[in-house]
PDB file of C-alpha atoms in Angstrom:
ATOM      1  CA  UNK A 117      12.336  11.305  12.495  1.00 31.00           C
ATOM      2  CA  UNK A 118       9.959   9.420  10.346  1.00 31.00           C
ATOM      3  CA  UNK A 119      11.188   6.442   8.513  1.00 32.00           C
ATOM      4  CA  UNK A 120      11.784   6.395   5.133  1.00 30.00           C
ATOM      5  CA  UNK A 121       9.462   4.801   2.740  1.00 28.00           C
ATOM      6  CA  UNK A 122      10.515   1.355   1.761  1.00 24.00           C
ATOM      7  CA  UNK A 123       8.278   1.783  -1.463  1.00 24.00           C
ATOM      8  CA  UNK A 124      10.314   4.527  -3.101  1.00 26.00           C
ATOM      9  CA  UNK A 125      12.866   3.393  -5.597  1.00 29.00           C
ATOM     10  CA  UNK A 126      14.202   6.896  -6.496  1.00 29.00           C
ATOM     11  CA  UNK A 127      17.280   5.553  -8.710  1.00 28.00           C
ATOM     12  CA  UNK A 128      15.359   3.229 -10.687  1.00 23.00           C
ATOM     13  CA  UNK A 129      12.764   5.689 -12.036  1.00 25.00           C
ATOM     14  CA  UNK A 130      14.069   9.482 -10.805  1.00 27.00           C
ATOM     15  CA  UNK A 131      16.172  10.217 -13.930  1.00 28.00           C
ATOM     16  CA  UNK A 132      16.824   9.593 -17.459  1.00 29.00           C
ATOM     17  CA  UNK A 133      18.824  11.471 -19.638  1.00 29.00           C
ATOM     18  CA  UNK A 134      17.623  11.713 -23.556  1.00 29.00           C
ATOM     19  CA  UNK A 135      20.455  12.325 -26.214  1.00 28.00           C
ATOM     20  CA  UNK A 136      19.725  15.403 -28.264  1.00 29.00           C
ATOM     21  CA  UNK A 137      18.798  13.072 -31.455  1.00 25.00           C
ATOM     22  CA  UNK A 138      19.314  16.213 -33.693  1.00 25.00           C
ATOM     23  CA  UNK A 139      22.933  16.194 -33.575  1.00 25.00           C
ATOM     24  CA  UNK A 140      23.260  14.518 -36.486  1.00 27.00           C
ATOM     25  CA  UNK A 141      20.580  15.797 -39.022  1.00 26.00           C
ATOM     26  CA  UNK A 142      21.051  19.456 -37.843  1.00 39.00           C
ATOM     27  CA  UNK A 143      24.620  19.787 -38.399  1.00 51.00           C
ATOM     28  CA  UNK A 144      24.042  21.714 -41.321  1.00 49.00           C
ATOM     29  CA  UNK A 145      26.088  24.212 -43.428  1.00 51.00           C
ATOM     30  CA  UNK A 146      26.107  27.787 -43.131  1.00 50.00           C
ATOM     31  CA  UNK A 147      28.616  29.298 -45.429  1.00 47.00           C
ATOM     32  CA  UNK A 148      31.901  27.656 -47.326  1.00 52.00           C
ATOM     33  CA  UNK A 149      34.344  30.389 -47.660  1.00 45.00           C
ATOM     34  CA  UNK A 150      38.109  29.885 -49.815  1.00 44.00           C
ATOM     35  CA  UNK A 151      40.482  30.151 -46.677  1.00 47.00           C
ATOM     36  CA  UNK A 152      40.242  29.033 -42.952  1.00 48.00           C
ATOM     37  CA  UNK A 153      39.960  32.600 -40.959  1.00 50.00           C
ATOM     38  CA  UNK A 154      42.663  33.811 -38.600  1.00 59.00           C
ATOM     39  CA  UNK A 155      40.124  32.999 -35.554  1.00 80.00           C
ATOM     40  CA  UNK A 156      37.614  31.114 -36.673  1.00 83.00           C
ATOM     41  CA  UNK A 157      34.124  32.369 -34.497  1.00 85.00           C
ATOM     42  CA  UNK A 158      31.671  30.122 -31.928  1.00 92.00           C
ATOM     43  CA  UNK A 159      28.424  31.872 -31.909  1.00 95.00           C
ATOM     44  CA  UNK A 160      26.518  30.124 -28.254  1.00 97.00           C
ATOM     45  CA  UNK A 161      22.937  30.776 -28.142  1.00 97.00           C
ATOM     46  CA  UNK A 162      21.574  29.372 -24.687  1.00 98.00           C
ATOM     47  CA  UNK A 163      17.702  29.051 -24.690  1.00 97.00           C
ATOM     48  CA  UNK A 164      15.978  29.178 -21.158  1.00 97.00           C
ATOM     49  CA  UNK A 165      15.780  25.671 -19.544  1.00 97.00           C
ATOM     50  CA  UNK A 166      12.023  24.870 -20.114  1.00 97.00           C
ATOM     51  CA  UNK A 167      10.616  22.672 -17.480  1.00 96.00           C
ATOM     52  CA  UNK A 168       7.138  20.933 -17.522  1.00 95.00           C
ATOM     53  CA  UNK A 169       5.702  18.491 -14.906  1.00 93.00           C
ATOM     54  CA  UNK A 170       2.839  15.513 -16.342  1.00 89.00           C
ATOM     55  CA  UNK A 171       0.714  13.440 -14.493  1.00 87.00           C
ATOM     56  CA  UNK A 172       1.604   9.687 -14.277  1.00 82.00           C
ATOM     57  CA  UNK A 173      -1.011   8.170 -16.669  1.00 78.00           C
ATOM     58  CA  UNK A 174      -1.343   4.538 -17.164  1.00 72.00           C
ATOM     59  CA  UNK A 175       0.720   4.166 -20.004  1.00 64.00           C
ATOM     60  CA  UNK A 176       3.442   5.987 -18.933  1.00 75.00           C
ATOM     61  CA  UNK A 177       3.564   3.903 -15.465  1.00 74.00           C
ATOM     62  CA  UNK A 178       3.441   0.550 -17.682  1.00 71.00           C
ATOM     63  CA  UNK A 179       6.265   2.077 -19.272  1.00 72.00           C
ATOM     64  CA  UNK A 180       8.075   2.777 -16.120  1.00 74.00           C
ATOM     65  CA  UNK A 181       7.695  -1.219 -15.377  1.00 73.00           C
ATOM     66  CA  UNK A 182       5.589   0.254 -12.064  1.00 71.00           C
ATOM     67  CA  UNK A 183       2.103   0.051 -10.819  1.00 72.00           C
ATOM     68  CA  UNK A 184      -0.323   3.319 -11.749  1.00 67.00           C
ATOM     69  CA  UNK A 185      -1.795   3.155  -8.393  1.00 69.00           C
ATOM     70  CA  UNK A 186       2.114   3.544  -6.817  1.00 73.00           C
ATOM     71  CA  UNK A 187       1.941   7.396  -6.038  1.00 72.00           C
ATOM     72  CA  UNK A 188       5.587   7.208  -4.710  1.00 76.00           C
ATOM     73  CA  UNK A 189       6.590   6.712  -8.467  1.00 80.00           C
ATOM     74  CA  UNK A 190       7.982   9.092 -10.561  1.00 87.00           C
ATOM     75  CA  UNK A 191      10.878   9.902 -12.863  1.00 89.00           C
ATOM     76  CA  UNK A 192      12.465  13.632 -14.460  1.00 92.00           C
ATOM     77  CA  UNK A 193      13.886  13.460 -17.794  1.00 91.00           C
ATOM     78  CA  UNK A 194      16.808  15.742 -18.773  1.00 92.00           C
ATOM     79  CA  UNK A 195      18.125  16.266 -22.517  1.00 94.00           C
ATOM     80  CA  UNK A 196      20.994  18.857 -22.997  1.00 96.00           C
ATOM     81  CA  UNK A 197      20.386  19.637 -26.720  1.00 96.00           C
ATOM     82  CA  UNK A 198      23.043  20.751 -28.928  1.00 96.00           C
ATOM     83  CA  UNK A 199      22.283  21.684 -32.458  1.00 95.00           C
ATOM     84  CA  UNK A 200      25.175  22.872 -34.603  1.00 95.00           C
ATOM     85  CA  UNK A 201      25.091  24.974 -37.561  1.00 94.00           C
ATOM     86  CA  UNK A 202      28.495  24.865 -39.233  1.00 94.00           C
ATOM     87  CA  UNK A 203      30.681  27.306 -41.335  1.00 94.00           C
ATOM     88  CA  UNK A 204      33.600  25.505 -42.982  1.00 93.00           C
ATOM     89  CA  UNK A 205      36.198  25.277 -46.249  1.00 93.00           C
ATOM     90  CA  UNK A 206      37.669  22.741 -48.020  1.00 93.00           C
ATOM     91  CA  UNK A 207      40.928  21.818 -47.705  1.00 94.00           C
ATOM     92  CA  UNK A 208      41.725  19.129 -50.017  1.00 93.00           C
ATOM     93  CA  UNK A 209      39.321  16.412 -52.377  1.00 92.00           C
ATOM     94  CA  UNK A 210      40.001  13.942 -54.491  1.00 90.00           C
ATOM     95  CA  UNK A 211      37.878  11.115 -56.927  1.00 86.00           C
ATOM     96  CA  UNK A 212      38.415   7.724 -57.175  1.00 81.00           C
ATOM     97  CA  UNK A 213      36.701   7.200 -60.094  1.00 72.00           C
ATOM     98  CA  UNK A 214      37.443   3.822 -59.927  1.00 72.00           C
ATOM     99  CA  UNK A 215      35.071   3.280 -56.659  1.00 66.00           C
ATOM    100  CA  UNK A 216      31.616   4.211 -57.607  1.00 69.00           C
ATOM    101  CA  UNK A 217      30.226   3.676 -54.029  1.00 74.00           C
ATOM    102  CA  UNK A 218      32.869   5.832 -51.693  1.00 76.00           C
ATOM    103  CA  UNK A 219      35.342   7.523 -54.086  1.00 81.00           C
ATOM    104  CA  UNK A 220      34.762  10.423 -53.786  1.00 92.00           C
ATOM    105  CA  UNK A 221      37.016  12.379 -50.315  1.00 93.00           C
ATOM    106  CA  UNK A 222      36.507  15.853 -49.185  1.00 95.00           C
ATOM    107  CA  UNK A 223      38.731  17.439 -46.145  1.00 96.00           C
ATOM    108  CA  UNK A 224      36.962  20.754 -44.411  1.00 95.00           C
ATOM    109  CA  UNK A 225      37.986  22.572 -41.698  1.00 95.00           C
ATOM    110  CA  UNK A 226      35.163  24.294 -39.318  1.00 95.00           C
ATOM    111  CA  UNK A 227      35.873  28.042 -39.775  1.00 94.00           C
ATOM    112  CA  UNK A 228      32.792  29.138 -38.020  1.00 93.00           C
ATOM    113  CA  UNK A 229      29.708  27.778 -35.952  1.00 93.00           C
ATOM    114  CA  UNK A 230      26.462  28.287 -34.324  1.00 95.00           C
ATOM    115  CA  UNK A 231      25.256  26.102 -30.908  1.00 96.00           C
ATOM    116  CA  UNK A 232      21.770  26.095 -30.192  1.00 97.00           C
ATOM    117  CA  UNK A 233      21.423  24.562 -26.978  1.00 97.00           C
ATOM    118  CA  UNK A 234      18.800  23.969 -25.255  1.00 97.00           C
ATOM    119  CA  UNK A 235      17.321  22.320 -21.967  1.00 97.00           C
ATOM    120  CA  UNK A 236      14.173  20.466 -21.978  1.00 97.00           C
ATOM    121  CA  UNK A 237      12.889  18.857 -18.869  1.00 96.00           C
ATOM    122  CA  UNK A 238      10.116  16.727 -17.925  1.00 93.00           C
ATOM    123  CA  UNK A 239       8.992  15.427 -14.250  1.00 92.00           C
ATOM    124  CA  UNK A 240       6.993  12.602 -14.829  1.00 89.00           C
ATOM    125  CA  UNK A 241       5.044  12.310 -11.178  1.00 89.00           C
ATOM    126  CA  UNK A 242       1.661  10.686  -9.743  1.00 86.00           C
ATOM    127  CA  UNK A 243      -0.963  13.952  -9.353  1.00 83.00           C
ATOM    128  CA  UNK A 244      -1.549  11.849  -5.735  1.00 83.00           C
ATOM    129  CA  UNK A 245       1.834  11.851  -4.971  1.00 87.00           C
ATOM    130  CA  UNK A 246       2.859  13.191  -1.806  1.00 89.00           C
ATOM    131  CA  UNK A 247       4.376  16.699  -1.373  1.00 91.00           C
ATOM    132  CA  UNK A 248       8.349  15.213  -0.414  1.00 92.00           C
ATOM    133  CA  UNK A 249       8.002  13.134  -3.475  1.00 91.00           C
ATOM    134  CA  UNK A 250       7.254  16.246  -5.882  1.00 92.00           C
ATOM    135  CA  UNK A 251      10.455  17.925  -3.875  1.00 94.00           C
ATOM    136  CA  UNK A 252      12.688  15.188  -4.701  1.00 94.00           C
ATOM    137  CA  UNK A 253      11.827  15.390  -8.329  1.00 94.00           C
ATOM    138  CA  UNK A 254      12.399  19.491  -8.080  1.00 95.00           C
ATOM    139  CA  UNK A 255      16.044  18.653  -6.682  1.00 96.00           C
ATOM    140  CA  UNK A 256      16.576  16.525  -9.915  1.00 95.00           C
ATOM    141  CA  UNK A 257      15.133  19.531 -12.009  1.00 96.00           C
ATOM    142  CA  UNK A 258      17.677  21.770  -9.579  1.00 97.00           C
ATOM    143  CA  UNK A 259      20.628  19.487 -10.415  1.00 97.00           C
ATOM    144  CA  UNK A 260      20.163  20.216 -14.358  1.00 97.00           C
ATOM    145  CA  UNK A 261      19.580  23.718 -13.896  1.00 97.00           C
ATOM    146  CA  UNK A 262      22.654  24.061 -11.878  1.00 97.00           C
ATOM    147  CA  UNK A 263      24.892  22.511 -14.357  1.00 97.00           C
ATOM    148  CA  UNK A 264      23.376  23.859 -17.262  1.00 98.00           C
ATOM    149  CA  UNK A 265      24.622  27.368 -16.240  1.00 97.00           C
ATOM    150  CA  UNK A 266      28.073  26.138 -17.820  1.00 96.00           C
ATOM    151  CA  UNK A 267      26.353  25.195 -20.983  1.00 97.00           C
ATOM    152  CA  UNK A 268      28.207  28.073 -22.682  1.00 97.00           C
ATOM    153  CA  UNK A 269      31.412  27.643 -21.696  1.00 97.00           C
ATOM    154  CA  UNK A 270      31.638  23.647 -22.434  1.00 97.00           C
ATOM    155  CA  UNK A 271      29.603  24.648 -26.148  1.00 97.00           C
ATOM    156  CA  UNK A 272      32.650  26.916 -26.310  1.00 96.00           C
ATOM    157  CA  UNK A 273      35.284  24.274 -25.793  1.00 96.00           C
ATOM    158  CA  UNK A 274      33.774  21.603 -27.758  1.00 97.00           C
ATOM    159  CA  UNK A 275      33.680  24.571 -30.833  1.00 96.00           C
ATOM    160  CA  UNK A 276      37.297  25.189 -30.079  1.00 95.00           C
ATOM    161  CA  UNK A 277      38.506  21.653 -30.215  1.00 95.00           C
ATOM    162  CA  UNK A 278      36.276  21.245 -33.368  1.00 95.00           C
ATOM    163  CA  UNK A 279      38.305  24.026 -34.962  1.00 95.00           C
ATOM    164  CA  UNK A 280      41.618  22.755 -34.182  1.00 93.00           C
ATOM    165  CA  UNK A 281      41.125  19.718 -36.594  1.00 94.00           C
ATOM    166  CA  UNK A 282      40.135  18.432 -39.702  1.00 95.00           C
ATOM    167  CA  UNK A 283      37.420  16.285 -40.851  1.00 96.00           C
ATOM    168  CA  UNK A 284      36.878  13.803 -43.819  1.00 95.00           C
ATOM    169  CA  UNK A 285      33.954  12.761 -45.517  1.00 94.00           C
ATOM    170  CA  UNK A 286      33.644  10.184 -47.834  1.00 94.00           C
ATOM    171  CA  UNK A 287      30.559   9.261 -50.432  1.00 93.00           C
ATOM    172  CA  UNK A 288      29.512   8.384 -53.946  1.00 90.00           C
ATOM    173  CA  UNK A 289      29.881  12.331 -54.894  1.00 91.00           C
ATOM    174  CA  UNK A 290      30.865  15.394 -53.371  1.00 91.00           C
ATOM    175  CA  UNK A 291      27.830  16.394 -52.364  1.00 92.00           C
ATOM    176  CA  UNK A 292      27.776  13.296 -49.979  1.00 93.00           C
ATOM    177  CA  UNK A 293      31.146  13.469 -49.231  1.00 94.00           C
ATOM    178  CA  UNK A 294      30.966  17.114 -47.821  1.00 94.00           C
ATOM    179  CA  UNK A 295      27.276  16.171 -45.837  1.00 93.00           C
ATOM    180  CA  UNK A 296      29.174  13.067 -44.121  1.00 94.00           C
ATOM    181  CA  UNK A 297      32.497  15.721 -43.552  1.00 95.00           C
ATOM    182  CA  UNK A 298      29.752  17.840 -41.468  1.00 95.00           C
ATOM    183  CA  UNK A 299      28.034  15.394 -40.428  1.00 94.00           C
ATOM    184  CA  UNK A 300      31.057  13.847 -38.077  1.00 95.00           C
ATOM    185  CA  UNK A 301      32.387  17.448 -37.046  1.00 95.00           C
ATOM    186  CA  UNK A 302      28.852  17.758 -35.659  1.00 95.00           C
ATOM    187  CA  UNK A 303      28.840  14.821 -33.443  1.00 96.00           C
ATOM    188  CA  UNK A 304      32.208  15.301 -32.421  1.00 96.00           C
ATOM    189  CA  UNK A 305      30.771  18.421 -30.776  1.00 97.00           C
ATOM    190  CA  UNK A 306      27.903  17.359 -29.758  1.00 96.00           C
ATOM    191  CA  UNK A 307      29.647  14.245 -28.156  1.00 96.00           C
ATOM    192  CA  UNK A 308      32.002  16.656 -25.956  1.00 97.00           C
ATOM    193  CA  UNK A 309      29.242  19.025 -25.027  1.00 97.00           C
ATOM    194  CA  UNK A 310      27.206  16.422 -23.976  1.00 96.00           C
ATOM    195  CA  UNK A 311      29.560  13.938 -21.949  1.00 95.00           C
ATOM    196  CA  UNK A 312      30.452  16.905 -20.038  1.00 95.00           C
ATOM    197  CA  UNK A 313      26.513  18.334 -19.429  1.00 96.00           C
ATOM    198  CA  UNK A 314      25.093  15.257 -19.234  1.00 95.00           C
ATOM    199  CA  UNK A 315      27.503  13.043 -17.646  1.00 94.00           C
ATOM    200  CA  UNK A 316      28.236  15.106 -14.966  1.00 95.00           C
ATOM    201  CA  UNK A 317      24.198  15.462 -14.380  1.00 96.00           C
ATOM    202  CA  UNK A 318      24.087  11.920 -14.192  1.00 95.00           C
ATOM    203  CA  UNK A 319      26.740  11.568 -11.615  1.00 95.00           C
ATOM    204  CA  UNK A 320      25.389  14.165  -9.094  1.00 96.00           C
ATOM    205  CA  UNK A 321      21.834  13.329  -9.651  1.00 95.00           C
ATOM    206  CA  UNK A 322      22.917   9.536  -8.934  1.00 94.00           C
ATOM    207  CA  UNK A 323      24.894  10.905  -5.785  1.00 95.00           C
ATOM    208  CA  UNK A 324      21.712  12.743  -4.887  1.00 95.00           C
ATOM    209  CA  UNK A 325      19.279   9.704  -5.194  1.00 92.00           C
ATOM    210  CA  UNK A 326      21.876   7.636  -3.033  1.00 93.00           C
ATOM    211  CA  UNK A 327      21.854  10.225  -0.078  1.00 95.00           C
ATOM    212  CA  UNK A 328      18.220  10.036  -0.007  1.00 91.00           C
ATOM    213  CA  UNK A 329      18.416   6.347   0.289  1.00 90.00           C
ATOM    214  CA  UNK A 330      20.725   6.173   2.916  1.00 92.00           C
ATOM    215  CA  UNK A 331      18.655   8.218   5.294  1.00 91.00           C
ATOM    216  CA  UNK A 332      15.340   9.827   5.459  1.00 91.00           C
ATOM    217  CA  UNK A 333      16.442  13.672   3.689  1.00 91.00           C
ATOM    218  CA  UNK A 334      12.743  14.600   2.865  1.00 90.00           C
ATOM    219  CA  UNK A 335      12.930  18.095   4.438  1.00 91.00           C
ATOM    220  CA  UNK A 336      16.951  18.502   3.110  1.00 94.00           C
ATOM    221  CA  UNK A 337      16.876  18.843  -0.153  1.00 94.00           C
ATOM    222  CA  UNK A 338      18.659  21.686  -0.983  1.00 96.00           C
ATOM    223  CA  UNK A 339      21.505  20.183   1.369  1.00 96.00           C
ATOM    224  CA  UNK A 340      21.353  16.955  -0.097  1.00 95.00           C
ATOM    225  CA  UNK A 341      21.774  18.771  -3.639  1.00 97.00           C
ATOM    226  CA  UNK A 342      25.343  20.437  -2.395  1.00 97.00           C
ATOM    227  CA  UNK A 343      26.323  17.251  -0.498  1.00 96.00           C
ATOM    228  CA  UNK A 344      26.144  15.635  -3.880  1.00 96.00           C
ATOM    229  CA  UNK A 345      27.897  18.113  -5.983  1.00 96.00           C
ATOM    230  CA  UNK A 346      30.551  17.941  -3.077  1.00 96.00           C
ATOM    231  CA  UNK A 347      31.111  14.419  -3.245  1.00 95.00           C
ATOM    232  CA  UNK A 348      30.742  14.057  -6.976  1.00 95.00           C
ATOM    233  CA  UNK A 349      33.670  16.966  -7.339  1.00 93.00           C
ATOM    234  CA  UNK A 350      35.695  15.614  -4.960  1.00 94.00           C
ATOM    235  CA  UNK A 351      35.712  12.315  -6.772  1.00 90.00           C
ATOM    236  CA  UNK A 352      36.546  14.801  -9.794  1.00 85.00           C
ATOM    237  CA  UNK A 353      39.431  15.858  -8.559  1.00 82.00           C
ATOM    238  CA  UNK A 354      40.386  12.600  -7.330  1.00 78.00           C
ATOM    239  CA  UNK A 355      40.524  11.065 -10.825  1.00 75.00           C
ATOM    240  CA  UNK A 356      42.232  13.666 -12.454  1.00 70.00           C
ATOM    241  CA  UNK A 357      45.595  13.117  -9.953  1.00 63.00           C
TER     242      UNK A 357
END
């Protein structure tokens, strides 16, 4: 078996995960109706992961804190995007007059909302790399794939949990008020969504890099992948006793 390479540092460069830096600007209004609904509706809408590899350029490696001339280098970033377009009513309001700054208060309730998710990813890899190294990266890619075939189901749950509570905003007029009411139902859901998506990416794909450290897995990859969604769910279920 040949050894492994003592020049690859897969968890210092193989994976970074972006937060969707929408979430907050995009949690925009849709309607405002006069009464919460019986059953208030999540619409999901999933967009196709969309994957692209780049070359390594100089830049990017000084960026990387590597070498450009290390072909062993490389690095796949992962961003589960959530957008949220919301559909709420007012509950309650009030005016301090008084307090020119933050007086005014508006309560809504989420009575309906939109996810847009989305999956960008992007393997950052040397166009001299070797073939196992380009493999390793494809496992990473793999990993997010994988777990983003839940990404309905947790958008679900974090719109469900959104609807079971009420949010406050709080400005110099209503108008603010209400934008900073959406503004923090939106992050809430975009906070569950993505400690779920991304968090357990982060764990498996960390599971996966330390496998390949401990011994040489170049032509195991798709192994190593299950291994590491084995031992990350086992230390799941582990937790949650």
């Amino acid at each position: 078996m040949p050894k492994h390479p003592k020049s690859i540092d897969w968890g210092g460069v193989a994976l970074a995960f972006l937060a969707a830096g929408t979430i907050c600007s995009c949690a925009k209004p849709t309607a405002q109706v006069g009464a919460k609904s019986a059953k208030p509706q999540a619409e999901i809408s999933v967009q196709p992961p969309v994957v692209k590899v780049e070359t390594i350029s100089n830049v990017i490696a000084k960026k990387m804190n590597v070498a450009a001339g290390d072909h062993e280098t490389a690095r796949t970033d992962c961003a589960f995007s959530i957008i949220p377009e919301l559909g709420f009513s007012i509950v309650d309001e009030k005016n301090d007059k008084d307090d020119r700054e933050n007086g005014y208060h508006v309560w809504v309730e989420i009575t309906s909302c939109r996810l847009n998710l989305a999956l960008p990813v992007t393997s950052y890899i040397s166009a001299d790399a070797p073939k196992y190294v380009r493999e390793h990266e494809n496992g990473h890619v793999k990993i997010c794939r994988r777990i983003y075939a839940d990404a309905r189901s947790t958008a679900t749950e974090a719109a469900k949990k959104a609807f079971e509570k009420r949010f406050e905003g709080i400005g110099k007029d209503r108008k603010l008020a209400l934008s900073n009411a959406l503004q923090f139902a939106g992050e809430e859901i975009g906070a569950y969504y993505r400690a779920k998506m991304a968090g357990e990416a982060e764990k498996v794909s960390s599971k996966y890099d330390q496998l390949c450290k401990s011994e040489d897995r170049r032509e195991k990859v798709d192994e190593t992948i299950e291994d590491a969604f084995a031992s990350v769910q086992a230390e799941n279920s582990t937790l949650q006793k």
